[in-house]
Coordinates of C-alpha atoms and ligand atoms in Angstrom, one line a residue:
M290 CA 13.7 22.6 -16.0
D291 CA 15.5 19.3 -16.2
L292 CA 13.9 16.1 -15.5
S293 CA 15.4 12.6 -15.2
I294 CA 12.8 10.2 -16.2
S295 CA 12.5 6.5 -17.0
Y296 CA 9.8 4.1 -17.6
S297 CA 8.5 1.5 -20.0
L298 CA 5.1 0.3 -20.8
S299 CA 4.1 -3.2 -21.5
K300 CA 0.8 -5.0 -22.1
S301 CA 0.3 -8.2 -20.1
P302 CA -2.5 -10.7 -20.8
S303 CA -5.1 -9.2 -18.5
S304 CA -3.8 -5.8 -17.5
L305 CA -1.6 -3.0 -18.6
S306 CA 1.4 -2.8 -16.5
L307 CA 4.0 -0.2 -16.2
S308 CA 7.6 -0.7 -15.3
R309 CA 10.8 1.2 -15.5
I310 CA 13.6 0.0 -17.7
T311 CA 16.1 2.7 -18.2
H312 CA 17.3 6.1 -17.0
T313 CA 17.2 9.0 -19.5
S314 CA 17.7 12.7 -19.1
F315 CA 15.8 15.2 -21.1
S316 CA 14.3 18.6 -20.8
S317 CA 10.7 19.2 -19.9
R318 CA 10.2 20.6 -23.4
T319 CA 11.2 17.4 -25.0
S320 CA 8.1 15.8 -26.3
L321 CA 7.2 12.2 -25.6
T322 CA 7.1 9.8 -28.5
P323 CA 3.6 9.1 -29.8
F324 CA 3.6 5.8 -27.9
F325 CA 3.8 7.7 -24.7
S326 CA 1.3 10.3 -25.7
S327 CA 0.0 12.2 -22.6
K328 CA -3.6 11.2 -23.6
F329 CA -2.6 7.6 -23.3
I330 CA -0.8 8.1 -20.1
N331 CA -3.7 10.0 -18.5
K332 CA -6.1 7.3 -19.5
L333 CA -4.0 5.0 -17.3
S334 CA -4.0 7.5 -14.5
Y335 CA -0.3 7.2 -14.7
R336 CA 2.3 9.8 -13.9
P337 CA 5.7 9.1 -15.3
L338 CA 8.3 8.3 -12.8
V339 CA 10.1 11.5 -12.2
L340 CA 13.2 10.2 -10.5
V341 CA 15.1 13.4 -9.8
K342 CA 13.5 16.8 -10.1
K343 CA 16.4 19.1 -10.1
H344 CA 14.4 22.3 -9.5
Q345 CA 16.4 23.4 -6.4
A346 CA 20.1 23.5 -6.3
R347 CA 20.3 22.0 -2.9
A348 CA 18.1 19.1 -3.8
Q349 CA 20.2 18.6 -6.9
S350 CA 23.4 18.2 -5.1
R351 CA 21.9 15.7 -2.7
N352 CA 20.4 13.8 -5.6
E353 CA 23.7 13.4 -7.4
I354 CA 25.5 11.1 -5.0
D355 CA 27.0 9.1 -7.8
S356 CA 27.0 11.5 -10.7
Q357 CA 29.7 9.6 -12.6
D358 CA 27.6 6.5 -13.0
D359 CA 24.5 7.5 -14.9
A360 CA 22.8 4.2 -14.2
F361 CA 22.9 4.7 -10.4
I362 CA 20.0 6.9 -9.5
V363 CA 19.3 8.1 -6.0
D364 CA 15.7 9.1 -5.4
N365 CA 16.2 11.5 -2.6
V366 CA 13.5 12.7 -0.2
P367 CA 12.8 16.3 0.3
H368 CA 14.5 18.1 3.2
L369 CA 13.5 21.2 5.1
T370 CA 16.7 22.9 4.0
D371 CA 15.5 22.6 0.4
F372 CA 13.2 25.5 1.1
L373 CA 14.6 26.8 4.4
P374 CA 18.4 26.9 3.5
D375 CA 19.4 28.8 6.6
L376 CA 17.8 26.3 9.0
Q377 CA 20.1 25.6 12.0
S378 CA 21.2 22.0 12.8
Y379 CA 22.1 20.5 16.1
P380 CA 24.1 17.4 17.2
N381 CA 21.7 14.4 17.5
P382 CA 20.9 13.8 21.2
L383 CA 21.1 10.1 20.5
K384 CA 24.8 10.5 20.9
K385 CA 24.2 10.7 24.6
S386 CA 21.4 8.1 24.7
P387 CA 22.0 5.1 26.9
A388 CA 20.2 2.9 24.3
Y389 CA 22.8 3.7 21.7
A390 CA 25.8 4.0 24.1
I391 CA 27.7 0.9 22.8
V392 CA 26.4 0.9 19.2
K393 CA 29.4 1.0 16.9
K394 CA 27.8 3.1 14.2
T395 CA 25.0 5.1 15.8
F396 CA 24.3 7.2 12.7
V397 CA 23.4 6.3 9.2
S398 CA 25.5 8.1 6.6
P399 CA 23.5 10.3 4.3
E400 CA 25.2 8.4 1.5
D401 CA 23.9 5.0 2.5
V402 CA 21.2 4.0 0.0
V403 CA 18.9 1.0 -0.4
A404 CA 18.5 -0.5 -3.9
Q405 CA 15.1 -1.0 -5.3
K406 CA 16.3 -3.6 -7.7
I407 CA 18.5 -6.3 -6.2
V408 CA 18.4 -8.9 -9.0
L409 CA 20.4 -7.5 -11.8
Q410 CA 21.6 -8.6 -15.2
K411 CA 25.2 -8.1 -16.1
G412 CA 25.6 -4.7 -17.8
S413 CA 22.1 -3.5 -16.8
S414 CA 21.5 -0.3 -15.0
R415 CA 21.7 -0.4 -11.2
G416 CA 18.4 1.5 -11.0
V417 CA 16.8 3.5 -8.4
H418 CA 18.1 3.8 -4.8
F419 CA 16.5 5.4 -1.7
P420 CA 18.2 6.9 1.3
R421 CA 18.6 4.3 4.1
A422 CA 16.4 5.0 7.1
G423 CA 17.8 5.6 10.5
P424 CA 19.3 8.3 12.8
R425 CA 21.4 11.1 11.3
E426 CA 24.3 12.8 12.9
K427 CA 22.6 16.2 12.7
V428 CA 19.0 17.0 13.7
Y429 CA 17.1 20.1 12.6
F430 CA 14.9 20.4 15.7
K431 CA 15.7 21.2 19.3
S432 CA 13.9 18.5 21.3
E433 CA 12.2 21.1 23.6
E434 CA 10.8 22.9 20.6
V435 CA 9.2 19.9 18.9
R436 CA 5.4 19.8 18.9
A437 CA 4.5 16.6 17.1
C438 CA 1.1 15.3 16.1
I439 CA -0.1 11.9 14.9
V440 CA -3.2 11.2 12.7
T441 CA -4.6 7.9 11.4
C442 CA -6.8 7.8 8.3
G443 CA -8.6 5.3 6.1
G444 CA -9.6 1.7 6.9
L445 CA -8.3 -0.2 9.9
C446 CA -5.3 -2.5 9.9
P447 CA -3.7 -4.5 12.6
G448 CA -0.8 -2.6 14.2
I449 CA -1.9 1.0 13.9
N450 CA -1.9 1.3 17.7
T451 CA 1.6 -0.2 17.9
V452 CA 2.8 2.5 15.4
I453 CA 1.2 5.3 17.5
R454 CA 2.7 3.9 20.6
E455 CA 6.2 3.6 19.2
I456 CA 6.1 7.1 17.6
V457 CA 5.2 8.5 21.1
C458 CA 7.8 6.4 22.9
G459 CA 10.4 6.9 20.2
L460 CA 10.1 10.7 20.3
N461 CA 10.1 10.7 24.1
F462 CA 12.7 8.1 24.9
M463 CA 15.2 8.8 22.1
Y464 CA 14.8 12.5 21.6
G465 CA 13.3 13.8 24.8
V466 CA 10.2 15.2 23.1
D467 CA 7.2 15.5 25.3
D468 CA 4.8 17.6 23.4
I469 CA 2.9 15.1 21.3
L470 CA -0.7 15.5 20.2
G471 CA -3.2 13.0 18.8
I472 CA -5.5 14.3 16.1
E473 CA -8.7 12.4 16.5
G474 CA -10.9 11.1 13.7
G475 CA -8.6 11.3 10.7
Y476 CA -7.8 14.3 8.5
K477 CA -11.0 16.1 9.3
G478 CA -10.0 16.0 13.0
F479 CA -7.4 18.6 12.3
Y480 CA -10.1 21.3 11.9
S481 CA -13.1 19.8 13.7
K482 CA -11.9 18.3 16.9
N483 CA -9.8 19.0 19.9
T484 CA -6.4 17.3 20.2
K485 CA -5.5 14.6 22.7
K486 CA -2.2 14.7 24.6
L487 CA -0.2 11.6 24.1
T488 CA 2.5 10.4 26.5
P489 CA 4.4 7.1 26.9
K490 CA 2.1 6.4 29.8
S491 CA -1.1 7.0 28.0
V492 CA -0.2 4.8 25.1
D493 CA 1.6 2.1 27.1
D494 CA -0.6 -0.9 26.4
I495 CA -2.5 0.2 23.3
H496 CA -0.6 -2.2 21.1
K497 CA -2.6 -5.0 22.6
R498 CA -5.8 -3.7 21.1
G499 CA -6.9 -3.6 17.5
G500 CA -8.2 -0.5 15.8
T501 CA -6.8 3.0 16.4
L502 CA -6.7 4.9 19.7
L503 CA -7.1 8.1 17.6
Q504 CA -10.1 6.9 15.5
T505 CA -10.1 7.2 11.8
S506 CA -12.2 8.4 8.9
R507 CA -12.5 8.6 5.2
G508 CA -13.0 11.9 3.3
G509 CA -12.4 15.4 4.7
S510 CA -8.9 16.0 3.6
D511 CA -9.1 19.7 3.2
T512 CA -5.4 20.6 2.7
I513 CA -5.7 24.3 3.3
K514 CA -7.7 23.9 6.5
I515 CA -5.4 21.2 7.8
V516 CA -2.2 23.3 7.2
D517 CA -3.9 26.4 8.7
N518 CA -4.5 24.3 11.7
I519 CA -1.0 22.9 11.8
Q520 CA 0.3 26.5 11.7
D521 CA -2.2 27.8 14.3
R522 CA -1.4 25.0 16.8
G523 CA 2.4 25.5 16.3
I524 CA 2.8 21.9 15.2
N525 CA 6.2 21.2 13.5
Q526 CA 6.2 17.4 13.0
V527 CA 3.3 15.6 11.5
Y528 CA 3.1 11.8 11.5
I529 CA 0.4 10.5 9.1
I530 CA -0.5 6.8 9.3
G531 CA -2.6 5.7 6.3
G532 CA -2.9 4.0 3.0
D533 CA -2.6 5.2 -0.6
G534 CA -5.3 7.9 -0.2
T535 CA -3.8 9.1 3.0
Q536 CA -0.3 9.3 1.5
R537 CA -1.7 11.5 -1.4
G538 CA -3.2 13.7 1.3
A539 CA 0.1 13.8 3.1
N540 CA 1.9 14.8 -0.1
A541 CA -0.6 17.7 -0.6
I542 CA 0.0 18.8 3.0
Y543 CA 3.8 18.7 2.6
K544 CA 3.5 20.7 -0.6
E545 CA 1.4 23.3 1.1
V546 CA 3.8 23.5 4.0
E547 CA 6.7 24.0 1.6
K548 CA 4.7 26.7 -0.2
R549 CA 4.2 28.6 3.0
G550 CA 7.9 28.0 4.0
L551 CA 7.0 26.4 7.3
Q552 CA 9.5 24.4 9.4
V553 CA 7.2 21.4 9.5
A554 CA 8.3 17.9 8.8
V555 CA 5.7 15.7 7.2
A556 CA 6.2 11.9 7.6
G557 CA 3.9 9.2 6.2
I558 CA 3.7 5.7 7.6
P559 CA 2.1 3.4 5.0
K560 CA -0.9 1.4 6.2
T561 CA -3.2 -1.0 4.5
I562 CA -4.1 -4.6 4.9
D563 CA -4.6 -4.8 1.1
N564 CA -0.8 -4.5 0.7
D565 CA -1.4 -2.3 -2.4
I566 CA 1.2 0.4 -1.6
A567 CA 3.9 0.6 -4.2
V568 CA 7.7 0.3 -3.6
I569 CA 7.7 -1.1 -0.1
D570 CA 8.0 -4.9 0.4
K571 CA 4.9 -5.3 2.5
S572 CA 2.6 -3.1 4.6
F573 CA 2.3 -3.7 8.3
G574 CA -0.6 -5.8 9.6
F575 CA -0.7 -7.7 6.4
D576 CA 0.8 -10.9 7.9
T577 CA -1.6 -10.6 10.9
A578 CA -4.5 -10.3 8.5
V579 CA -3.3 -13.4 6.5
E580 CA -3.0 -15.3 9.7
E581 CA -6.5 -14.3 10.9
A582 CA -7.9 -15.3 7.5
Q583 CA -6.6 -18.9 8.2
R584 CA -9.3 -19.2 10.8
A585 CA -12.1 -18.5 8.3
I586 CA -10.6 -20.8 5.8
N587 CA -10.2 -23.5 8.4
A588 CA -13.8 -23.1 9.4
A589 CA -14.9 -23.4 5.8
H590 CA -12.8 -26.5 5.3
V591 CA -14.1 -28.2 8.5
E592 CA -17.7 -27.4 7.5
V593 CA -17.5 -28.7 3.9
E594 CA -15.4 -31.7 4.8
S595 CA -18.1 -32.9 7.1
V596 CA -20.9 -33.0 4.5
E597 CA -21.4 -34.4 1.1
N598 CA -20.6 -32.2 -1.8
G599 CA -19.6 -29.3 0.4
V600 CA -18.7 -26.1 -1.3
G601 CA -17.1 -23.5 1.0
I602 CA -16.7 -19.8 -0.1
V603 CA -14.6 -17.5 1.9
K604 CA -14.5 -13.8 0.9
L605 CA -11.5 -11.8 2.0
M606 CA -10.6 -8.1 1.7
G607 CA -8.7 -6.8 -1.2
R608 CA -10.3 -4.0 -3.2
Y609 CA -8.0 -3.8 -6.2
S610 CA -5.2 -6.2 -5.1
G611 CA -5.6 -9.8 -4.3
F612 CA -2.6 -10.2 -2.0
I613 CA -4.5 -11.3 1.1
A614 CA -6.4 -13.9 -0.9
L615 CA -3.2 -15.1 -2.6
Y616 CA -1.1 -15.4 0.6
A617 CA -4.0 -16.8 2.7
T618 CA -4.4 -19.5 0.0
L619 CA -0.7 -20.3 -0.2
A620 CA -0.5 -20.5 3.6
S621 CA -3.6 -22.7 4.0
R622 CA -3.3 -25.7 1.5
D623 CA -7.0 -26.3 2.1
V624 CA -8.0 -23.9 -0.6
D625 CA -8.9 -25.4 -4.0
C626 CA -9.3 -22.2 -5.9
C627 CA -8.4 -18.5 -5.3
L628 CA -10.0 -15.7 -7.2
I629 CA -8.5 -12.2 -7.2
P630 CA -9.3 -8.9 -8.9
E631 CA -6.3 -9.0 -11.2
S632 CA -7.3 -12.3 -12.8
P633 CA -10.7 -12.2 -14.4
F634 CA -12.4 -15.7 -14.2
Y635 CA -15.4 -17.2 -15.9
L636 CA -17.9 -19.8 -14.8
E637 CA -19.3 -21.7 -17.7
G638 CA -17.7 -24.0 -20.2
Q639 CA -14.4 -25.7 -20.6
G640 CA -11.8 -24.5 -18.2
G641 CA -14.4 -22.6 -16.3
L642 CA -15.1 -22.5 -12.5
F643 CA -18.2 -24.7 -12.6
E644 CA -16.3 -27.5 -14.4
F645 CA -13.4 -27.3 -11.9
V646 CA -15.7 -27.3 -8.9
E647 CA -17.6 -30.4 -10.2
Q648 CA -14.3 -32.2 -10.8
R649 CA -13.1 -31.5 -7.3
L650 CA -16.4 -32.6 -5.8
K651 CA -16.1 -35.9 -7.7
E652 CA -12.5 -36.3 -6.4
N653 CA -12.8 -35.1 -2.8
S654 CA -16.5 -34.5 -2.1
H655 CA -15.7 -31.0 -1.0
V656 CA -14.1 -27.8 -2.3
V657 CA -13.0 -24.5 -0.8
I658 CA -12.9 -21.3 -2.7
V659 CA -11.2 -18.0 -1.5
V660 CA -12.4 -14.9 -3.3
A661 CA -11.0 -11.4 -2.9
E662 CA -13.8 -8.9 -2.5
G663 CA -12.7 -7.0 -5.6
A664 CA -12.7 -10.1 -7.9
G665 CA -15.1 -10.4 -10.7
Q666 CA -16.8 -7.1 -10.1
E667 CA -17.4 -6.5 -13.8
F668 CA -19.4 -9.8 -13.9
V669 CA -21.3 -9.1 -10.6
A670 CA -22.3 -5.7 -12.0
Q671 CA -23.9 -7.4 -15.0
T672 CA -26.3 -9.4 -12.9
M673 CA -26.8 -7.3 -9.8
Q674 CA -28.6 -3.9 -9.8
S675 CA -25.5 -1.7 -9.5
I676 CA -25.2 1.9 -8.8
D677 CA -21.7 3.3 -9.0
E678 CA -21.4 4.3 -5.4
K679 CA -18.3 5.7 -3.8
D680 CA -17.2 6.1 -0.2
A681 CA -16.3 9.5 1.3
S682 CA -12.7 9.2 0.1
G683 CA -13.9 8.5 -3.5
N684 CA -13.1 4.7 -3.3
R685 CA -15.5 2.6 -5.4
L686 CA -18.0 0.7 -3.2
L687 CA -17.8 -3.0 -4.1
L688 CA -20.7 -5.4 -4.9
D689 CA -20.8 -8.6 -2.9
V690 CA -19.0 -11.1 -5.1
G691 CA -19.4 -13.8 -2.4
Q692 CA -23.2 -13.7 -2.4
W693 CA -23.2 -13.5 -6.2
L694 CA -21.0 -16.6 -6.4
T695 CA -23.1 -18.4 -3.9
Q696 CA -26.2 -17.8 -6.0
K697 CA -24.5 -18.8 -9.2
F698 CA -23.3 -22.1 -7.7
K699 CA -26.8 -22.9 -6.3
D700 CA -28.4 -22.2 -9.7
H701 CA -25.9 -24.2 -11.7
F702 CA -25.6 -27.3 -9.5
T703 CA -29.2 -27.7 -8.4
K704 CA -31.0 -26.5 -11.5
V705 CA -28.7 -27.3 -14.3
R706 CA -26.6 -30.3 -13.0
K707 CA -29.4 -31.6 -10.7
M708 CA -26.8 -32.1 -8.0
T709 CA -27.3 -31.5 -4.3
I710 CA -24.5 -29.3 -2.9
N711 CA -24.0 -28.1 0.6
L712 CA -22.9 -24.4 0.3
K713 CA -21.3 -22.5 3.2
Y714 CA -20.4 -18.9 2.6
I715 CA -18.1 -17.2 5.2
D716 CA -17.5 -13.5 5.1
P717 CA -15.0 -12.6 7.8
T718 CA -14.1 -9.2 6.2
Y719 CA -13.7 -6.9 9.1
M720 CA -12.6 -9.7 11.5
I721 CA -9.2 -10.0 9.7
R722 CA -8.3 -6.3 10.2
A723 CA -9.9 -5.5 13.5
V724 CA -7.4 -7.6 15.5
P725 CA -4.2 -6.5 17.3
S726 CA -1.0 -7.1 15.3
N727 CA 0.9 -10.3 15.8
A728 CA 4.5 -10.5 17.1
S729 CA 6.3 -10.0 13.8
D730 CA 4.0 -7.1 12.8
N731 CA 4.6 -5.5 16.2
I732 CA 8.4 -5.6 15.6
Y733 CA 7.9 -4.2 12.1
C734 CA 5.6 -1.4 13.4
T735 CA 8.3 -0.4 15.9
L736 CA 10.9 -0.2 13.2
L737 CA 8.6 1.9 11.0
A738 CA 7.8 4.3 13.8
Q739 CA 11.3 4.8 15.0
S740 CA 12.5 5.3 11.4
A741 CA 9.8 7.9 10.9
V742 CA 10.9 9.7 14.1
H743 CA 14.6 9.7 13.1
G744 CA 13.7 11.0 9.6
A745 CA 11.6 13.9 10.9
M746 CA 14.1 14.9 13.5
A747 CA 16.8 14.9 10.8
G748 CA 14.7 17.4 8.8
Y749 CA 13.4 15.1 6.1
T750 CA 9.9 15.8 4.9
G751 CA 7.4 14.6 2.4
F752 CA 8.6 11.1 2.9
T753 CA 7.2 7.7 3.6
V754 CA 9.2 5.1 5.4
G755 CA 9.2 1.4 4.6
P756 CA 11.2 -1.7 3.8
V757 CA 12.6 -2.0 0.3
N758 CA 14.2 -5.4 -0.1
S759 CA 14.2 -5.9 3.6
R760 CA 16.1 -2.7 4.4
H761 CA 14.2 0.3 5.7
A762 CA 14.4 3.4 3.5
Y763 CA 13.0 6.9 3.2
I764 CA 10.9 7.2 0.0
P765 CA 9.5 10.4 -1.4
I766 CA 5.7 10.2 -0.8
S767 CA 5.0 11.0 -4.4
R768 CA 6.8 7.9 -5.4
V769 CA 4.6 5.5 -3.4
T770 CA 1.4 7.1 -4.7
E771 CA 2.2 7.1 -8.4
T772 CA 1.3 3.5 -8.9
Q773 CA -0.5 0.8 -7.0
N774 CA 0.9 -2.6 -6.0
V775 CA -1.1 -5.4 -7.6
V776 CA -0.5 -9.1 -8.0
K777 CA 1.2 -9.4 -11.4
L778 CA -0.1 -12.4 -13.2
T779 CA 3.1 -12.5 -15.2
D780 CA 5.2 -12.9 -12.1
R781 CA 6.1 -16.2 -10.5
S782 CA 4.2 -15.7 -7.3
W783 CA 0.8 -16.2 -9.1
A784 CA 2.3 -19.2 -10.9
R785 CA 3.3 -20.6 -7.6
L786 CA -0.3 -20.4 -6.4
L787 CA -1.6 -22.0 -9.6
A788 CA 0.9 -24.7 -9.1
S789 CA -0.1 -25.2 -5.5
T790 CA -3.9 -25.3 -6.0
N791 CA -3.8 -26.7 -9.5
Q792 CA -6.7 -24.5 -10.3
P793 CA -7.5 -23.2 -13.8
S794 CA -5.6 -20.0 -14.7
F795 CA -8.5 -18.7 -16.9
V796 CA -5.8 -17.0 -18.9
Q797 CA -6.6 -18.4 -22.4
H798 CA -10.2 -17.5 -22.0
N799 CA -9.3 -14.0 -20.8
D800 CA -7.2 -13.4 -23.8
V801 CA -9.9 -14.6 -26.1
E802 CA -12.6 -12.6 -24.3
R803 CA -10.5 -9.4 -24.2
E804 CA -10.1 -9.6 -27.9
K805 CA -13.9 -9.5 -28.2
L806 CA -14.4 -6.6 -25.8
D807 CA -14.6 -3.1 -27.0
Q808 CA -12.0 -0.6 -25.7
D809 CA -14.4 1.1 -23.3
T810 CA -15.1 -2.2 -21.5
I811 CA -11.4 -3.1 -21.4
D812 CA -10.7 0.4 -19.9
A813 CA -13.5 -0.1 -17.4
I814 CA -12.0 -3.5 -16.3
D815 CA -8.5 -2.0 -16.2
S816 CA -9.6 1.0 -14.3
M817 CA -10.6 -1.2 -11.5
R818 CA -7.0 -2.4 -11.2
I819 CA -5.4 1.0 -11.5
T820 CA -6.7 3.6 -9.2
S821 CA -7.0 7.2 -10.3
I822 CA -4.3 9.5 -9.0
Ligands
ADP1903 N1 -6.0 12.2 -3.8 C1 -6.2 12.6 -2.5 N2 -5.7 13.8 -2.1 C2 -5.8 14.2 -0.8 N3 -6.4 13.4 0.1 C3 -6.9 12.2 -0.2 C4 -6.8 11.7 -1.5 N4 -7.3 10.5 -1.6 C5 -7.8 10.2 -0.4 N5 -7.5 11.2 0.5 C6 -7.8 11.3 1.9 O1 -7.1 10.3 2.6 C7 -7.8 9.8 3.7 C8 -7.9 8.3 3.6 O2 -8.1 7.8 2.3 P1 -8.8 6.4 2.0 O3 -8.8 6.2 0.5 O4 -10.1 6.4 2.6 O5 -7.9 5.4 2.8 P2 -6.4 4.9 2.6 O6 -5.6 6.0 2.9 O7 -6.3 3.8 3.6 O8 -6.3 4.4 1.2 C9 -9.2 10.4 3.6 O9 -9.4 11.4 4.5 C10 -9.3 11.0 2.2 O10 -10.1 12.1 2.1
FBP1904 O1 -15.8 -0.5 5.0 P1 -14.5 0.3 5.0 O2 -14.1 0.7 6.4 O3 -14.6 1.5 4.1 O4 -13.3 -0.6 4.5 C1 -13.4 -1.5 3.4 C2 -12.2 -1.5 2.6 O5 -11.0 -1.2 3.4 C3 -9.9 -2.0 2.9 O6 -9.5 -2.8 4.0 C4 -8.8 -1.1 2.4 O7 -8.7 0.0 3.1 P2 -7.7 1.1 2.8 O8 -8.0 1.8 1.5 O9 -7.9 2.0 4.0 O10 -6.4 0.5 2.8 C5 -10.5 -2.8 1.7 O11 -9.9 -4.1 1.7 C6 -11.9 -2.7 1.9 O12 -12.6 -2.7 0.7
MG1905 MG1 -6.7 2.8 0.0

């Protein structure tokens, strides 16, 4: 079996990060160099980036769009014809759609690709490309034979209802599909609940509400039972809206469907306010959540500005990735310090948080701190009675860093520094994700939903849709689940935040401290940043 594979591994000050540098071809029997020993890779829960798996002739020809240029790699998505080669195709009914009547180029060429890397150095490889999303000339389903279903899983996020609405309307208005089922209560709803019929009328105004019309859940992703159910109900298009865990479940469903040789297209629509899904530019609802977070930060600022020595702490969501805290801080300008999971911080001593807060209190008489819920968990665990609890999906349950920080500030300033401080702790967690999506997220959700519909109708399967460098693309699900998007301290976006708040970077101390830690502790800290796959 031939694999085309490329990656590199680098060690950054506070975390181990993985990135791709080159494209190499070798046989699966080729052993990895000792540096890439499988033990080491497993420890990082990392699967190498298998760019093109040429195990099927058909997939192979589609993957080699530009075979002369070795540095131009197309990461194609699976297609139903990969395992159902005799599947019949039909002209796309969009040809006759009034919506597309005057569009110059209705269909996207299968050779149109979106580059993952758009900043290149002279002579460097052009890197990985994904098929551009959009309607295709041929479809592999007759509209009247489509029975589609939609399921929503994982935590809430602004815009889920908009995506549901636009899948239903897209299928119906663009392709004339009217057999669309809602699976209620997440993955387990496939085998434990009745379905709900969805029509453009029944979903007409759901985008104005937060949450999900279909309800959601964690846990219960029993692939065999789910696929049995898909088969029993005669479903042939499955739209799965959810985060990293959900996409892993979707990949397992797609694989089981392929194993059984079913004509069922599986499309994933990435959802999470944490913005931790790899490859895509940004997840839907993220902007809305950042906007909503401003209200909490404003409230904290007003409170602490109106008293002497006011210390405001705002805890925002972000289990392993601090994107919400980072963007909310950058947007606000009222935040003095932002703490995220990717950047361990320390309280005492020179360059520590206490020193910084005292300095800001002297200068301004108030200070606002934004902390992502996943920040400093290793320190909180040292002082709080912690039991390693997990939710139904296996996600680690977090300790309350906001409360811990509040107590630490009180102890330090009143007992040690003999200062009176006015502490206000705001925890708006669920408020930022339980709202309807804003205008720009609504537009984004519409594009995602319509692209997913075009992709499924065109016979693609096992794919996720999303913007890559602002262009919507079809991405193999396996690609978006192999790593997690985190704030890279070595990138300029974190530097921009430090430059904006002028807060301590804690980096020097981290380096020194990491040197002192034993390997198990370093692994424990790192494992909080890299989820298991
Ligand atoms: N590795 C996995 N394989 C199959 N299903 C998974 C996996 N991880 C999570 N799931 C399922 O995906 C759903 C949502 O996962 P969860 O982690 O709660 O949220 P999210 O998808 O938003 O990350 C749950 O039903 C869970 O059981
Ligand atoms: O309390 P719940 O519903 O499990 O959700 C809490 C978690 O959900 C999140 O919003 C992320 O959810 P997802 O994994 O579904 O994207 C985290 O920020 C937060 O820790
Ligand atoms: Mg998740």
